[in-house]
Amino acid sequence: MGAAISPSIAAEFELVDSYSKADVIVDVTNADAARENLPQVAAAGAHAVVGTTGLSDIDVDMLHDAFIAAGKSCFIVPNFAIGAVLMMKFAEQAAPHFDGVEIIELHHDQKKDAPSGTAKLTAERIGADVPIHSVRLKGIVANQEVIFGTTGQTLKITHNTLDRSAFVSGVSLALRKVDTLPPGVTKGLDAVL
């Protein structure tokens, strides 16, 4: 399987035409660029692995339709760290046993969206209107804490990313598995774990 990766597909999309034999395009740009790039990826007949967050539900619906029409998969992965995926799964399992939950997510000061895609997906998987608190500071890569409370006890499920190398195994897994997913949009790395 061939793959084309560009850190700024929006600025270089003309170069992506030279990747016309690529099976997969990885988009880790920003939401505005991804809105423009990803329909073109579908039209070019490639699968997409998307690490960009900040896409709205309307964006995701539009991408779903574009990739279904192309017969290709768009794999949106808010967090490529395996530990973060497990954190979301554990939070989903814990939720029915507690009266309340809040999420605190912390990211580097260059992250544009708040709350993060990981925090939004965690809240979606918990299935409740979960308050999310966002922190943006230098010195942080990506951390999230899900705090549950009920009478006489709390439970904290925490994931800390100490270095960007934590995302490599998840990106590799997504690239290997994207062509096994159904056409349209699939969200979350746990779909292929």
PDB file of C-alpha atoms in Angstrom:
ATOM      1  CA  MET A   1       0.000   0.000   0.000  1.00  0.00           C
ATOM      2  CA  GLY A   2       1.362   3.432  -0.884  1.00  0.00           C
ATOM      3  CA  ALA A   3       0.837   6.448   1.325  1.00  0.00           C
ATOM      4  CA  ALA A   4       1.297  10.159   0.832  1.00  0.00           C
ATOM      5  CA  ILE A   5       1.870  12.355   3.841  1.00  0.00           C
ATOM      6  CA  SER A   6       2.106  16.122   3.828  1.00  0.00           C
ATOM      7  CA  PRO A   7       2.317  18.364   6.894  1.00  0.00           C
ATOM      8  CA  SER A   8       0.459  21.050   4.976  1.00  0.00           C
ATOM      9  CA  ILE A   9      -1.718  19.500   2.309  1.00  0.00           C
ATOM     10  CA  ALA A  10      -3.686  22.717   1.982  1.00  0.00           C
ATOM     11  CA  ALA A  11      -0.655  24.632   0.730  1.00  0.00           C
ATOM     12  CA  GLU A  12       0.710  21.729  -1.298  1.00  0.00           C
ATOM     13  CA  PHE A  13      -2.362  19.976  -2.669  1.00  0.00           C
ATOM     14  CA  GLU A  14      -1.151  20.467  -6.222  1.00  0.00           C
ATOM     15  CA  LEU A  15       1.800  18.257  -5.245  1.00  0.00           C
ATOM     16  CA  VAL A  16      -0.590  15.590  -4.021  1.00  0.00           C
ATOM     17  CA  ASP A  17      -1.647  15.115  -7.655  1.00  0.00           C
ATOM     18  CA  SER A  18       1.800  13.593  -8.108  1.00  0.00           C
ATOM     19  CA  TYR A  19       0.762  11.095  -5.421  1.00  0.00           C
ATOM     20  CA  SER A  20      -2.142   9.935  -7.585  1.00  0.00           C
ATOM     21  CA  LYS A  21      -1.064   6.348  -7.013  1.00  0.00           C
ATOM     22  CA  ALA A  22      -1.271   6.791  -3.233  1.00  0.00           C
ATOM     23  CA  ASP A  23      -3.743   4.558  -1.455  1.00  0.00           C
ATOM     24  CA  VAL A  24      -3.824   6.728   1.686  1.00  0.00           C
ATOM     25  CA  ILE A  25      -3.462  10.437   2.412  1.00  0.00           C
ATOM     26  CA  VAL A  26      -2.741  11.498   6.005  1.00  0.00           C
ATOM     27  CA  ASP A  27      -4.160  14.863   7.015  1.00  0.00           C
ATOM     28  CA  VAL A  28      -2.795  16.418  10.188  1.00  0.00           C
ATOM     29  CA  THR A  29      -3.333  20.041   9.165  1.00  0.00           C
ATOM     30  CA  ASN A  30      -6.140  22.026  10.791  1.00  0.00           C
ATOM     31  CA  ALA A  31      -9.928  21.938  10.551  1.00  0.00           C
ATOM     32  CA  ASP A  32     -10.159  24.673   7.888  1.00  0.00           C
ATOM     33  CA  ALA A  33      -7.617  22.970   5.645  1.00  0.00           C
ATOM     34  CA  ALA A  34      -9.114  19.514   6.227  1.00  0.00           C
ATOM     35  CA  ARG A  35     -12.570  20.760   5.172  1.00  0.00           C
ATOM     36  CA  GLU A  36     -11.082  21.672   1.800  1.00  0.00           C
ATOM     37  CA  ASN A  37      -8.579  18.828   1.413  1.00  0.00           C
ATOM     38  CA  LEU A  38     -10.533  15.760   2.376  1.00  0.00           C
ATOM     39  CA  PRO A  39     -13.299  15.965  -0.264  1.00  0.00           C
ATOM     40  CA  GLN A  40     -10.483  16.235  -2.839  1.00  0.00           C
ATOM     41  CA  VAL A  41      -8.828  13.158  -1.347  1.00  0.00           C
ATOM     42  CA  ALA A  42     -12.099  11.235  -1.739  1.00  0.00           C
ATOM     43  CA  ALA A  43     -12.480  12.490  -5.321  1.00  0.00           C
ATOM     44  CA  ALA A  44      -8.906  11.359  -6.062  1.00  0.00           C
ATOM     45  CA  GLY A  45      -9.872   7.842  -4.960  1.00  0.00           C
ATOM     46  CA  ALA A  46      -7.687   7.592  -1.878  1.00  0.00           C
ATOM     47  CA  HIS A  47      -8.441   6.609   1.699  1.00  0.00           C
ATOM     48  CA  ALA A  48      -7.781   9.226   4.401  1.00  0.00           C
ATOM     49  CA  VAL A  49      -6.343   8.967   7.886  1.00  0.00           C
ATOM     50  CA  VAL A  50      -7.207  12.178   9.710  1.00  0.00           C
ATOM     51  CA  GLY A  51      -5.445  13.345  12.859  1.00  0.00           C
ATOM     52  CA  THR A  52      -6.943  16.807  12.562  1.00  0.00           C
ATOM     53  CA  THR A  53      -9.494  17.752  15.220  1.00  0.00           C
ATOM     54  CA  GLY A  54     -11.987  20.599  15.295  1.00  0.00           C
ATOM     55  CA  LEU A  55     -14.245  19.215  12.554  1.00  0.00           C
ATOM     56  CA  SER A  56     -17.953  19.796  13.247  1.00  0.00           C
ATOM     57  CA  ASP A  57     -20.699  17.193  12.990  1.00  0.00           C
ATOM     58  CA  ILE A  58     -21.728  18.857   9.721  1.00  0.00           C
ATOM     59  CA  ASP A  59     -18.156  18.468   8.416  1.00  0.00           C
ATOM     60  CA  VAL A  60     -18.117  14.792   9.384  1.00  0.00           C
ATOM     61  CA  ASP A  61     -21.480  14.190   7.684  1.00  0.00           C
ATOM     62  CA  MET A  62     -20.210  15.867   4.500  1.00  0.00           C
ATOM     63  CA  LEU A  63     -17.025  13.771   4.581  1.00  0.00           C
ATOM     64  CA  HIS A  64     -19.012  10.613   5.201  1.00  0.00           C
ATOM     65  CA  ASP A  65     -21.090  11.259   2.076  1.00  0.00           C
ATOM     66  CA  ALA A  66     -18.012  12.130  -0.038  1.00  0.00           C
ATOM     67  CA  PHE A  67     -16.107   9.008   0.988  1.00  0.00           C
ATOM     68  CA  ILE A  68     -19.128   6.725   0.588  1.00  0.00           C
ATOM     69  CA  ALA A  69     -19.602   8.109  -2.935  1.00  0.00           C
ATOM     70  CA  ALA A  70     -15.918   7.364  -3.641  1.00  0.00           C
ATOM     71  CA  GLY A  71     -16.097   3.899  -2.080  1.00  0.00           C
ATOM     72  CA  LYS A  72     -13.206   4.858   0.234  1.00  0.00           C
ATOM     73  CA  SER A  73     -12.664   5.149   3.982  1.00  0.00           C
ATOM     74  CA  CYS A  74     -12.027   8.299   5.989  1.00  0.00           C
ATOM     75  CA  PHE A  75     -10.581   7.296   9.372  1.00  0.00           C
ATOM     76  CA  ILE A  76     -10.821  10.190  11.831  1.00  0.00           C
ATOM     77  CA  VAL A  77      -8.586   9.547  14.825  1.00  0.00           C
ATOM     78  CA  PRO A  78      -8.721  12.241  17.511  1.00  0.00           C
ATOM     79  CA  ASN A  79      -5.829  10.608  19.360  1.00  0.00           C
ATOM     80  CA  PHE A  80      -3.292   8.099  18.011  1.00  0.00           C
ATOM     81  CA  ALA A  81      -1.931   7.185  21.471  1.00  0.00           C
ATOM     82  CA  ILE A  82      -3.044   3.663  22.419  1.00  0.00           C
ATOM     83  CA  GLY A  83      -3.229   4.698  26.099  1.00  0.00           C
ATOM     84  CA  ALA A  84      -5.660   7.509  25.242  1.00  0.00           C
ATOM     85  CA  VAL A  85      -7.874   5.055  23.363  1.00  0.00           C
ATOM     86  CA  LEU A  86      -7.915   2.767  26.405  1.00  0.00           C
ATOM     87  CA  MET A  87      -8.654   5.735  28.675  1.00  0.00           C
ATOM     88  CA  MET A  88     -11.762   6.488  26.605  1.00  0.00           C
ATOM     89  CA  LYS A  89     -12.852   2.838  26.720  1.00  0.00           C
ATOM     90  CA  PHE A  90     -12.375   2.626  30.508  1.00  0.00           C
ATOM     91  CA  ALA A  91     -14.304   5.884  30.971  1.00  0.00           C
ATOM     92  CA  GLU A  92     -17.156   4.505  28.892  1.00  0.00           C
ATOM     93  CA  GLN A  93     -17.240   1.386  31.092  1.00  0.00           C
ATOM     94  CA  ALA A  94     -17.133   3.383  34.345  1.00  0.00           C
ATOM     95  CA  ALA A  95     -19.815   5.939  33.464  1.00  0.00           C
ATOM     96  CA  PRO A  96     -22.924   3.921  34.396  1.00  0.00           C
ATOM     97  CA  HIS A  97     -21.599   3.411  37.928  1.00  0.00           C
ATOM     98  CA  PHE A  98     -21.177   7.088  38.904  1.00  0.00           C
ATOM     99  CA  ASP A  99     -23.484  10.073  39.406  1.00  0.00           C
ATOM    100  CA  GLY A 100     -21.309  12.663  37.706  1.00  0.00           C
ATOM    101  CA  VAL A 101     -18.275  13.125  35.492  1.00  0.00           C
ATOM    102  CA  GLU A 102     -16.064  15.949  34.266  1.00  0.00           C
ATOM    103  CA  ILE A 103     -13.120  16.003  31.870  1.00  0.00           C
ATOM    104  CA  ILE A 104      -9.961  18.065  32.168  1.00  0.00           C
ATOM    105  CA  GLU A 105      -7.829  18.100  29.021  1.00  0.00           C
ATOM    106  CA  LEU A 106      -4.440  19.774  28.786  1.00  0.00           C
ATOM    107  CA  HIS A 107      -2.499  20.442  25.590  1.00  0.00           C
ATOM    108  CA  HIS A 108       0.429  22.477  24.298  1.00  0.00           C
ATOM    109  CA  ASP A 109      -0.136  26.183  23.783  1.00  0.00           C
ATOM    110  CA  GLN A 110      -0.171  25.857  19.970  1.00  0.00           C
ATOM    111  CA  LYS A 111      -3.273  23.645  19.865  1.00  0.00           C
ATOM    112  CA  LYS A 112      -6.013  25.625  18.159  1.00  0.00           C
ATOM    113  CA  ASP A 113      -9.163  23.761  19.163  1.00  0.00           C
ATOM    114  CA  ALA A 114     -10.628  23.581  22.621  1.00  0.00           C
ATOM    115  CA  PRO A 115     -11.971  21.264  23.791  1.00  0.00           C
ATOM    116  CA  SER A 116      -9.805  18.674  22.109  1.00  0.00           C
ATOM    117  CA  GLY A 117     -11.157  15.992  19.826  1.00  0.00           C
ATOM    118  CA  THR A 118     -10.167  13.379  22.400  1.00  0.00           C
ATOM    119  CA  ALA A 119     -12.198  15.119  25.113  1.00  0.00           C
ATOM    120  CA  LYS A 120     -15.214  15.462  22.811  1.00  0.00           C
ATOM    121  CA  LEU A 121     -15.028  11.819  21.767  1.00  0.00           C
ATOM    122  CA  THR A 122     -14.659  10.741  25.412  1.00  0.00           C
ATOM    123  CA  ALA A 123     -17.791  12.725  26.330  1.00  0.00           C
ATOM    124  CA  GLU A 124     -19.642  11.258  23.342  1.00  0.00           C
ATOM    125  CA  ARG A 125     -18.688   7.727  24.377  1.00  0.00           C
ATOM    126  CA  ILE A 126     -19.730   8.360  27.979  1.00  0.00           C
ATOM    127  CA  GLY A 127     -23.086   9.422  26.574  1.00  0.00           C
ATOM    128  CA  ALA A 128     -23.821  12.385  28.793  1.00  0.00           C
ATOM    129  CA  ASP A 129     -23.550  16.160  28.766  1.00  0.00           C
ATOM    130  CA  VAL A 130     -20.065  16.163  30.282  1.00  0.00           C
ATOM    131  CA  PRO A 131     -18.396  19.442  31.302  1.00  0.00           C
ATOM    132  CA  ILE A 132     -14.975  19.732  29.663  1.00  0.00           C
ATOM    133  CA  HIS A 133     -12.232  22.019  30.983  1.00  0.00           C
ATOM    134  CA  SER A 134      -9.427  22.926  28.575  1.00  0.00           C
ATOM    135  CA  VAL A 135      -5.905  24.061  29.456  1.00  0.00           C
ATOM    136  CA  ARG A 136      -3.327  25.291  26.909  1.00  0.00           C
ATOM    137  CA  LEU A 137       0.227  25.727  28.255  1.00  0.00           C
ATOM    138  CA  LYS A 138       3.824  25.430  27.118  1.00  0.00           C
ATOM    139  CA  GLY A 139       5.547  22.299  28.364  1.00  0.00           C
ATOM    140  CA  ILE A 140       2.520  20.027  27.865  1.00  0.00           C
ATOM    141  CA  VAL A 141       2.088  17.615  24.972  1.00  0.00           C
ATOM    142  CA  ALA A 142      -1.382  16.075  25.528  1.00  0.00           C
ATOM    143  CA  ASN A 143      -2.978  14.956  28.784  1.00  0.00           C
ATOM    144  CA  GLN A 144      -6.513  14.106  29.821  1.00  0.00           C
ATOM    145  CA  GLU A 145      -8.191  13.246  33.093  1.00  0.00           C
ATOM    146  CA  VAL A 146     -11.723  11.908  33.395  1.00  0.00           C
ATOM    147  CA  ILE A 147     -13.047  12.353  36.943  1.00  0.00           C
ATOM    148  CA  PHE A 148     -16.104  10.417  38.111  1.00  0.00           C
ATOM    149  CA  GLY A 149     -17.911  11.018  41.401  1.00  0.00           C
ATOM    150  CA  THR A 150     -20.609   9.380  43.441  1.00  0.00           C
ATOM    151  CA  THR A 151     -21.446   9.125  47.135  1.00  0.00           C
ATOM    152  CA  GLY A 152     -18.264   8.672  49.152  1.00  0.00           C
ATOM    153  CA  GLN A 153     -15.878   8.092  46.250  1.00  0.00           C
ATOM    154  CA  THR A 154     -14.256   9.360  43.088  1.00  0.00           C
ATOM    155  CA  LEU A 155     -12.504   7.626  40.222  1.00  0.00           C
ATOM    156  CA  LYS A 156      -9.870   9.312  38.068  1.00  0.00           C
ATOM    157  CA  ILE A 157      -8.804   7.852  34.733  1.00  0.00           C
ATOM    158  CA  THR A 158      -5.752   9.680  33.420  1.00  0.00           C
ATOM    159  CA  HIS A 159      -3.645   9.520  30.308  1.00  0.00           C
ATOM    160  CA  ASN A 160      -0.459  11.563  29.869  1.00  0.00           C
ATOM    161  CA  THR A 161       1.478  11.875  26.635  1.00  0.00           C
ATOM    162  CA  LEU A 162       5.066  12.746  27.492  1.00  0.00           C
ATOM    163  CA  ASP A 163       6.454  12.777  23.956  1.00  0.00           C
ATOM    164  CA  ARG A 164       5.005  12.848  20.442  1.00  0.00           C
ATOM    165  CA  SER A 165       6.542   9.427  19.810  1.00  0.00           C
ATOM    166  CA  ALA A 166       3.505   8.064  21.694  1.00  0.00           C
ATOM    167  CA  PHE A 167       1.440   8.635  18.538  1.00  0.00           C
ATOM    168  CA  VAL A 168       3.638   6.626  16.139  1.00  0.00           C
ATOM    169  CA  SER A 169       2.206   3.157  16.816  1.00  0.00           C
ATOM    170  CA  GLY A 170      -1.345   4.447  16.412  1.00  0.00           C
ATOM    171  CA  VAL A 171      -0.571   6.197  13.117  1.00  0.00           C
ATOM    172  CA  SER A 172       1.074   3.028  11.844  1.00  0.00           C
ATOM    173  CA  LEU A 173      -1.929   0.942  12.893  1.00  0.00           C
ATOM    174  CA  ALA A 174      -4.363   3.369  11.221  1.00  0.00           C
ATOM    175  CA  LEU A 175      -2.366   3.272   7.974  1.00  0.00           C
ATOM    176  CA  ARG A 176      -2.315  -0.530   7.961  1.00  0.00           C
ATOM    177  CA  LYS A 177      -6.040  -0.878   8.713  1.00  0.00           C
ATOM    178  CA  VAL A 178      -7.799   2.023   6.930  1.00  0.00           C
ATOM    179  CA  ASP A 179      -8.487  -0.070   3.839  1.00  0.00           C
ATOM    180  CA  THR A 180     -10.311  -2.667   5.980  1.00  0.00           C
ATOM    181  CA  LEU A 181     -12.888  -0.119   7.168  1.00  0.00           C
ATOM    182  CA  PRO A 182     -16.237   0.387   5.445  1.00  0.00           C
ATOM    183  CA  PRO A 183     -16.628   3.313   3.021  1.00  0.00           C
ATOM    184  CA  GLY A 184     -17.444   6.598   4.733  1.00  0.00           C
ATOM    185  CA  VAL A 185     -16.230   7.954   8.065  1.00  0.00           C
ATOM    186  CA  THR A 186     -15.075   5.817  10.993  1.00  0.00           C
ATOM    187  CA  LYS A 187     -14.106   7.623  14.199  1.00  0.00           C
ATOM    188  CA  GLY A 188     -11.650   6.451  16.835  1.00  0.00           C
ATOM    189  CA  LEU A 189      -8.627   4.170  16.767  1.00  0.00           C
ATOM    190  CA  ASP A 190     -10.470   1.545  18.826  1.00  0.00           C
ATOM    191  CA  ALA A 191     -12.310   0.597  15.622  1.00  0.00           C
ATOM    192  CA  VAL A 192      -9.179  -1.285  14.559  1.00  0.00           C
ATOM    193  CA  LEU A 193      -7.852  -2.482  17.936  1.00  0.00           C
TER     194      LEU A 193
END
